[in-house]
Coordinates of C-alpha atoms and ligand atoms in Angstrom, one line a residue:
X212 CA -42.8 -110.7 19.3
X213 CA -43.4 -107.3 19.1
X214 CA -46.8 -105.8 17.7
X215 CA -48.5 -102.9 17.9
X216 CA -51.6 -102.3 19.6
X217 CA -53.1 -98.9 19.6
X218 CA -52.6 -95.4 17.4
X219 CA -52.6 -92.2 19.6
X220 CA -53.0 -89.4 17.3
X221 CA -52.4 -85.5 18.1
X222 CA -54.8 -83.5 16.3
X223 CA -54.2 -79.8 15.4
X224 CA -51.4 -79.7 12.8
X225 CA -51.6 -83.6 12.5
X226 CA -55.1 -84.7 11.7
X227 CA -55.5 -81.5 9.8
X228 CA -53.7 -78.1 9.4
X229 CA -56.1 -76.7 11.8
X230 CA -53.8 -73.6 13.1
X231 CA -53.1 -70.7 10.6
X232 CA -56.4 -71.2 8.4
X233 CA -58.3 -72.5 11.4
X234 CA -57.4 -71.5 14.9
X235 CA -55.8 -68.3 14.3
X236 CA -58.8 -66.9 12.0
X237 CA -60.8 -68.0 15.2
X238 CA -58.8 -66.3 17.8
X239 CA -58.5 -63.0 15.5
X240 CA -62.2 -63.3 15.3
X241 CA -62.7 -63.0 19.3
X242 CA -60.7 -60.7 19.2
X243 CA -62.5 -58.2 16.8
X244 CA -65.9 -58.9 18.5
X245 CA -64.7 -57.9 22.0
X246 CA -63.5 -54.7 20.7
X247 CA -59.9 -55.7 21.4
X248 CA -56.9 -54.3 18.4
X249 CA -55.4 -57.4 18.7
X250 CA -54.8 -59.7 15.7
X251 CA -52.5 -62.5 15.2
X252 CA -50.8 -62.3 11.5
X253 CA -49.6 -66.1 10.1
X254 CA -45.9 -65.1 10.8
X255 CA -46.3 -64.2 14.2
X256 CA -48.7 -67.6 15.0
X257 CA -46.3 -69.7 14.2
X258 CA -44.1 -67.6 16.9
X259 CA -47.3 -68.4 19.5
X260 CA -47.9 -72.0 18.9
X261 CA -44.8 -72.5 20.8
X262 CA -47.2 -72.0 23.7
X263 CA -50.1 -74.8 23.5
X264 CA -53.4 -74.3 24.3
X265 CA -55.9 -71.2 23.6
X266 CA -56.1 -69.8 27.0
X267 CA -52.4 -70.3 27.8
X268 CA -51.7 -69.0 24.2
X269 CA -54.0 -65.7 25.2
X270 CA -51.6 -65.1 28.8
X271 CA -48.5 -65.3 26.9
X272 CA -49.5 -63.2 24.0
X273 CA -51.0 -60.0 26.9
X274 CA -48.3 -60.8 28.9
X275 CA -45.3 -60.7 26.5
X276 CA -46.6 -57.9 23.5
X277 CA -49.5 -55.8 25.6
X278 CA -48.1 -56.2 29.0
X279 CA -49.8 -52.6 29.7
X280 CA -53.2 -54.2 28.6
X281 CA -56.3 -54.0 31.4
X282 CA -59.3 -55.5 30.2
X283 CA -63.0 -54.1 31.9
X284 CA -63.6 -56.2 34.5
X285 CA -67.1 -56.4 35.6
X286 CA -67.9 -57.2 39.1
X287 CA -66.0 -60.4 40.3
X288 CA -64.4 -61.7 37.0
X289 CA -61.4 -62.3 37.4
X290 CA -58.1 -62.3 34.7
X291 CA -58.7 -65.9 34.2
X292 CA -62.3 -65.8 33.6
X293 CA -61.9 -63.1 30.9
X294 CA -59.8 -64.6 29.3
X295 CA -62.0 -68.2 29.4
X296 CA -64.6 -66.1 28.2
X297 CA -62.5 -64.9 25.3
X298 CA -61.2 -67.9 24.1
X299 CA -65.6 -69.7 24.6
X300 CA -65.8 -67.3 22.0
X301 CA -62.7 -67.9 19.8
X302 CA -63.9 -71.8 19.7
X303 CA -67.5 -70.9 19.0
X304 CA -65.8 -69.2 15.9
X305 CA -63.5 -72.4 15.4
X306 CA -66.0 -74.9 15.5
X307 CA -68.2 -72.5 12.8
X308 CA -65.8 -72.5 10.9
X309 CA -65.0 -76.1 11.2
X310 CA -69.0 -77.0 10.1
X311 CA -68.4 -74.8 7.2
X312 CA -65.9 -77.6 5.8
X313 CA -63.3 -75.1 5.4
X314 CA -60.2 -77.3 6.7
X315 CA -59.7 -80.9 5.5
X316 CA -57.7 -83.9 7.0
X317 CA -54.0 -84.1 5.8
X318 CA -53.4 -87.3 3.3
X319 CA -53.2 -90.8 4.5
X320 CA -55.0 -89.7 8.4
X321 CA -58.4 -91.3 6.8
X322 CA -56.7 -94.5 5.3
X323 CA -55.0 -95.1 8.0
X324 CA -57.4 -94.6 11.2
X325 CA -59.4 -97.0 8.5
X326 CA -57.2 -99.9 8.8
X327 CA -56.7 -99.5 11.8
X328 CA -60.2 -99.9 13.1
X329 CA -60.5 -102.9 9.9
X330 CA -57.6 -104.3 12.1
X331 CA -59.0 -104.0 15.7
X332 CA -55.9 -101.6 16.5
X333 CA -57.3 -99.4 19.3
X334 CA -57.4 -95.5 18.6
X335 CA -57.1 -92.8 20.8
X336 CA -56.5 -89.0 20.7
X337 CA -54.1 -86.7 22.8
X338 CA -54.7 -83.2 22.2
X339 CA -54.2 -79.6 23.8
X340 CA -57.3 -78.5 22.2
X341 CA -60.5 -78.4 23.7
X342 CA -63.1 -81.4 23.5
X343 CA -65.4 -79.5 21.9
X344 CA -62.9 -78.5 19.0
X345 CA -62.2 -81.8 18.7
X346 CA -65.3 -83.0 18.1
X347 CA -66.0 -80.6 15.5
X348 CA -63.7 -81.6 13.4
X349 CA -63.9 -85.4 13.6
X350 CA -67.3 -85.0 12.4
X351 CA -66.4 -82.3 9.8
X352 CA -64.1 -84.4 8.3
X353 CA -64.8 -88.0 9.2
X354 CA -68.7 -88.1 10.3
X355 CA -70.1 -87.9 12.7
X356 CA -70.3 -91.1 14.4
X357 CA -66.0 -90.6 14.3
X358 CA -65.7 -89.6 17.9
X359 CA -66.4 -93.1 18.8
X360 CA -63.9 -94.4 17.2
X361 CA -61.7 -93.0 19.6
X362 CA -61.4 -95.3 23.1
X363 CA -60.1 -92.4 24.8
X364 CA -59.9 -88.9 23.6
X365 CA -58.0 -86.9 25.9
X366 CA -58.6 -83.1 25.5
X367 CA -57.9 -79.8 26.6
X368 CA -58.5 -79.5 30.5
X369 CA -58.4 -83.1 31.2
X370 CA -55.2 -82.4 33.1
X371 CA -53.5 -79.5 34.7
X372 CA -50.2 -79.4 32.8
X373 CA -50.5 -79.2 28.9
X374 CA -48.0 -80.2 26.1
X375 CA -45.0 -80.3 26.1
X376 CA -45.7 -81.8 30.0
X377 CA -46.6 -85.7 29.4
X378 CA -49.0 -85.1 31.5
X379 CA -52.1 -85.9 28.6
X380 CA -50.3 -88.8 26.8
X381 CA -49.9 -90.6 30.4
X382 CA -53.7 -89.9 31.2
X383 CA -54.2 -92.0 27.6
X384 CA -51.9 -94.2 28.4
X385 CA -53.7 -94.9 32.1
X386 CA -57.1 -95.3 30.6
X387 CA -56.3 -97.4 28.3
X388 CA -54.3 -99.6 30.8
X389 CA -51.3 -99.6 27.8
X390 CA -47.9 -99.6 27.9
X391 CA -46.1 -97.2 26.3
X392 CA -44.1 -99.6 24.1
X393 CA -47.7 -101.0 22.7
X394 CA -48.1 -97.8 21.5
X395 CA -47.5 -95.0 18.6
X396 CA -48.1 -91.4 18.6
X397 CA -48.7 -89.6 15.7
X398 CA -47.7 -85.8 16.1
X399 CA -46.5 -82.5 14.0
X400 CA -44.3 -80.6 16.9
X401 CA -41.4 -80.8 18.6
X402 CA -44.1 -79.9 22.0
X403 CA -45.9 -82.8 21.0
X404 CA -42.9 -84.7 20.8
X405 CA -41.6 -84.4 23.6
X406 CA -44.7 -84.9 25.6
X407 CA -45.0 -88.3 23.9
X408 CA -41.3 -89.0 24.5
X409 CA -41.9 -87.9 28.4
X410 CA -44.2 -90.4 28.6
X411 CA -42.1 -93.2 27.1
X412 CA -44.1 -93.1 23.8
X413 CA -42.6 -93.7 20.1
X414 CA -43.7 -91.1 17.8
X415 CA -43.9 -90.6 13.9
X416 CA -43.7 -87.0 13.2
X417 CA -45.7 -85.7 10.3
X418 CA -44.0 -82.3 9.8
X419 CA -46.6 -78.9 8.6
X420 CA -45.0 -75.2 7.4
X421 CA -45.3 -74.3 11.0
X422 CA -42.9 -77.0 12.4
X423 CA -40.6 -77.7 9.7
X424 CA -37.8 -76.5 11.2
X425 CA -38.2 -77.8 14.8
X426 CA -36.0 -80.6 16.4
X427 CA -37.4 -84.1 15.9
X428 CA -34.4 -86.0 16.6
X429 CA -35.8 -87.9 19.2
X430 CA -38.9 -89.0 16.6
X431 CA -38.9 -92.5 15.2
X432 CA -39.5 -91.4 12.3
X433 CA -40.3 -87.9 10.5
X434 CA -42.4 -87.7 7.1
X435 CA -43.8 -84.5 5.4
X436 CA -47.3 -86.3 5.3
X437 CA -48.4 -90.1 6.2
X438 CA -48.5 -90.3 2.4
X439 CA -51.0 -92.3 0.1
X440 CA -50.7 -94.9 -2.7
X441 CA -51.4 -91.8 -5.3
X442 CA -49.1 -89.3 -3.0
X443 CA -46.1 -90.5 -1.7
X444 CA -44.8 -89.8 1.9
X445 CA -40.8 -87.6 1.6
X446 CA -39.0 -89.1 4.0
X447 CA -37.2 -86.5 6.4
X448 CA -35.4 -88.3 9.0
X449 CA -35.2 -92.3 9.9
X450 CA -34.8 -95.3 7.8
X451 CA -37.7 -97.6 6.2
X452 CA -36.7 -100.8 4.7
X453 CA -38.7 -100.9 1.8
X454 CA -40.2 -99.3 -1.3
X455 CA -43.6 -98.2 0.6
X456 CA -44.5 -95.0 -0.1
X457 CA -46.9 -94.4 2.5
X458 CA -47.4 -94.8 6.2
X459 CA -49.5 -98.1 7.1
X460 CA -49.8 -100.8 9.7
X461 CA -47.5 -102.9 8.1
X462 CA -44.2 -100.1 8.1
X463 CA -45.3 -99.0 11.5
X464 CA -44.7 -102.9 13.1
X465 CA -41.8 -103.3 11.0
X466 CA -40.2 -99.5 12.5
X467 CA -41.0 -100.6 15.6
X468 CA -39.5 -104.0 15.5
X469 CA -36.2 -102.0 14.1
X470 CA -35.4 -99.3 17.0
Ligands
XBP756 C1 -52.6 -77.5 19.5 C2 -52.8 -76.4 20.4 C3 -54.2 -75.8 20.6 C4 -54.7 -75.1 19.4 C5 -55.9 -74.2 19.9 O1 -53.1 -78.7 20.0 O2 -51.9 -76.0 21.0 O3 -54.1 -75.0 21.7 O4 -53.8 -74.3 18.8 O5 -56.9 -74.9 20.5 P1 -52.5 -80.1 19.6 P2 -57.6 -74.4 21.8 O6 -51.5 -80.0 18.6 O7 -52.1 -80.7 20.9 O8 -53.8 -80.9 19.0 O9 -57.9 -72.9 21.6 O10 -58.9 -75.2 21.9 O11 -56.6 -74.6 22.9
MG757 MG1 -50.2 -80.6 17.0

């Protein structure tokens, strides 16, 4: 009989609405400090995200709207490096701002990565972020012994390809010797989505402003929040058999059993 044995959570947009009042203040702020007229209004963000991770986000964005852009170059730094440098500084502005307490998790992420360690369901994390970002806000939000929690968290770097490549939700799924039907993701995008999907993963989609509108027809399910007792989950697309009106252990096993 089917049952499920570990959560894999994205985080930006999923654990929290990290990216217009988190990220993008962060990038706008390394921007300003290196003297560069850059700045990402929330319309146009939403427009960038399509593009995960910082650095490849900072590529696109010169490549496509300043394409006549030259940065000072100081003797052997390269594109790349500037632009690592850039975006060291955008996340020491993101993880200040994260310390501040500024951004909080979305309902039902706390209840539920609860129950699931109470129930010895194994946690892990699959993000395009950077570790360090990561960090930050598991212990901004959840404490700070959080980040153990987590068997595996799979950040950033940690492979070559990022989301929507499967690339980081195959790395979880090797290190966690797991197979991808005794797992669940948790995502907000149809990139994340499909990463997980690539990788033969089931995903509930928790949809945010920014996503809304995106293509989750290959999700299990698709909620506007994972919903608590006081706040109930709105069901977007997908069928739950009962009256439950938020996302637990119990409705996950009994959505799995049913596709
Ligand atoms: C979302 C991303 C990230 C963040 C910025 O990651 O694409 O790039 O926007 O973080 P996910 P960094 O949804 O996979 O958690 O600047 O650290 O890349
Ligand atoms: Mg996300």
């Amino acid at each position: 009989m089917f049952s499920l044995q570990a959560l894999i959570f994205d985080v930006d947009g999923t654990l929290a609405e990290t990216e217009r009042d988190g990220h993008r203040v962060a990038f706008n702020q390394a921007f300003a400090a290196a003297n560069l007229d850059w700045r990402w209004p929330t319309e146009q963000y939403g427009d960038l995200l399509k593009v995960a991770g910082g650095k490849e986000r900072i590529r696109f964005f010169w490549q496509t709207y300043q394409p006549q852009f030259r940065p000072v170059l100081s003797k052997a730094m390269s594109e790349q490096t500037w632009i690592a440098e850039l975006h060291r500084a955008k996340s020491r502005y993101y993880t200040q701002l994260l310390q501040s307490g500024k951004i909080a998790l979305r309902p039902g992420v706390r209840r539920l990565l609860l129950e699931a360690r109470q129930s010895g369901i194994r946690l892990a994390i699959a993000t395009t972020s950077t570790l360090d970002n990561v960090t930050a806000l598991l212990e901004a939000t959840l404490g700070t012994d959080s980040p153990g929690w987590f068997e595996v968290i799979a950040a950033g770097d940690i492979v070559d390809r990022k989301k929507p490549a499967p690339d980081i939700y195959e790395y979880v799924l090797e290190q966690m010797r797991l197979e991808p039907d005794q797992g669940l993701v948790i995502e907000d995008s149809d990139v994340g989505l499909h990463a997980a999907q690539q990788a033969g993963l089931r995903t509930v989609v928790t949809v945010n402003p920014y996503t809304q509108q995106q293509d989750f027809s290959a999700a299990a399910l698709v909620l506007d929040h994972l919903g608590e007792p006081s706040l109930p989950f709105q069901v977007l697309k997908g069928q739950i058999d009962s009256q439950t009106s938020y996302f637990d252990l119990a409705l996950a096993n009994r959505l799995l059993k049913s596709l």
